[in-house]
Structures are given as C-alpha cells and as structure tokens.
Amino acid sequence: MGPEMTAAGQIRQLYFEWLEEWFYHAKRWKFVKYQDLEDREE
C-alpha cells in the first residue's frame, strides 16, 4: 500500500461524506416542499 492508496482512501471518504450530507439536505428540502404543498391545499 503506497501513499497513493491512502490518498484514494481519503478522497473516497470525503466523497461519501459529501454524498451523505447532500442526501440529508435533499431529503429535508423535499420534506419541506411536501409540507408546503399540503399547507396550500388546505
């Protein structure tokens, strides 16, 4: 395992952290949009 392997591992970890954060925000945004639609229909 050379230094390039650890670099790839770090990049992969950063990528997955970014994905997790993106999914979290996307879910929250969708939830807010759905709540907004429900409020308008009432």
Short mmCIF file of C-alpha atoms in Angstrom, two decimals, residues 13-41:
data_model
loop_
_atom_site.label_atom_id
_atom_site.label_comp_id
_atom_site.label_asym_id
_atom_site.label_seq_id
_atom_site.Cartn_x
_atom_site.Cartn_y
_atom_site.Cartn_z
CA GLN A 13 -14.05 9.14 2.45
CA LEU A 14 -14.55 12.81 1.55
CA TYR A 15 -16.79 11.82 -1.36
CA PHE A 16 -19.01 9.63 0.81
CA GLU A 17 -19.22 12.32 3.50
CA TRP A 18 -20.29 14.80 0.80
CA LEU A 19 -22.86 12.33 -0.56
CA GLU A 20 -24.29 11.73 2.92
CA GLU A 21 -24.61 15.47 3.53
CA TRP A 22 -26.19 16.00 0.11
CA PHE A 23 -28.77 13.25 0.67
CA TYR A 24 -29.56 14.66 4.13
CA HIS A 25 -30.21 18.13 2.70
CA ALA A 26 -32.10 16.75 -0.31
CA LYS A 27 -34.42 14.77 1.98
CA ARG A 28 -35.00 17.80 4.20
CA TRP A 29 -35.67 20.02 1.18
CA LYS A 30 -38.16 17.53 -0.29
CA PHE A 31 -39.87 17.21 3.08
CA VAL A 32 -40.19 20.99 3.33
CA LYS A 33 -41.58 21.17 -0.22
CA TYR A 34 -44.17 18.47 0.52
CA GLN A 35 -45.20 20.23 3.73
CA ASP A 36 -45.56 23.45 1.73
CA LEU A 37 -47.83 21.75 -0.82
CA GLU A 38 -50.01 20.23 1.90
CA ASP A 39 -50.39 23.60 3.59
CA ARG A 40 -51.52 25.21 0.34
CA GLU A 41 -54.17 22.56 -0.35
#
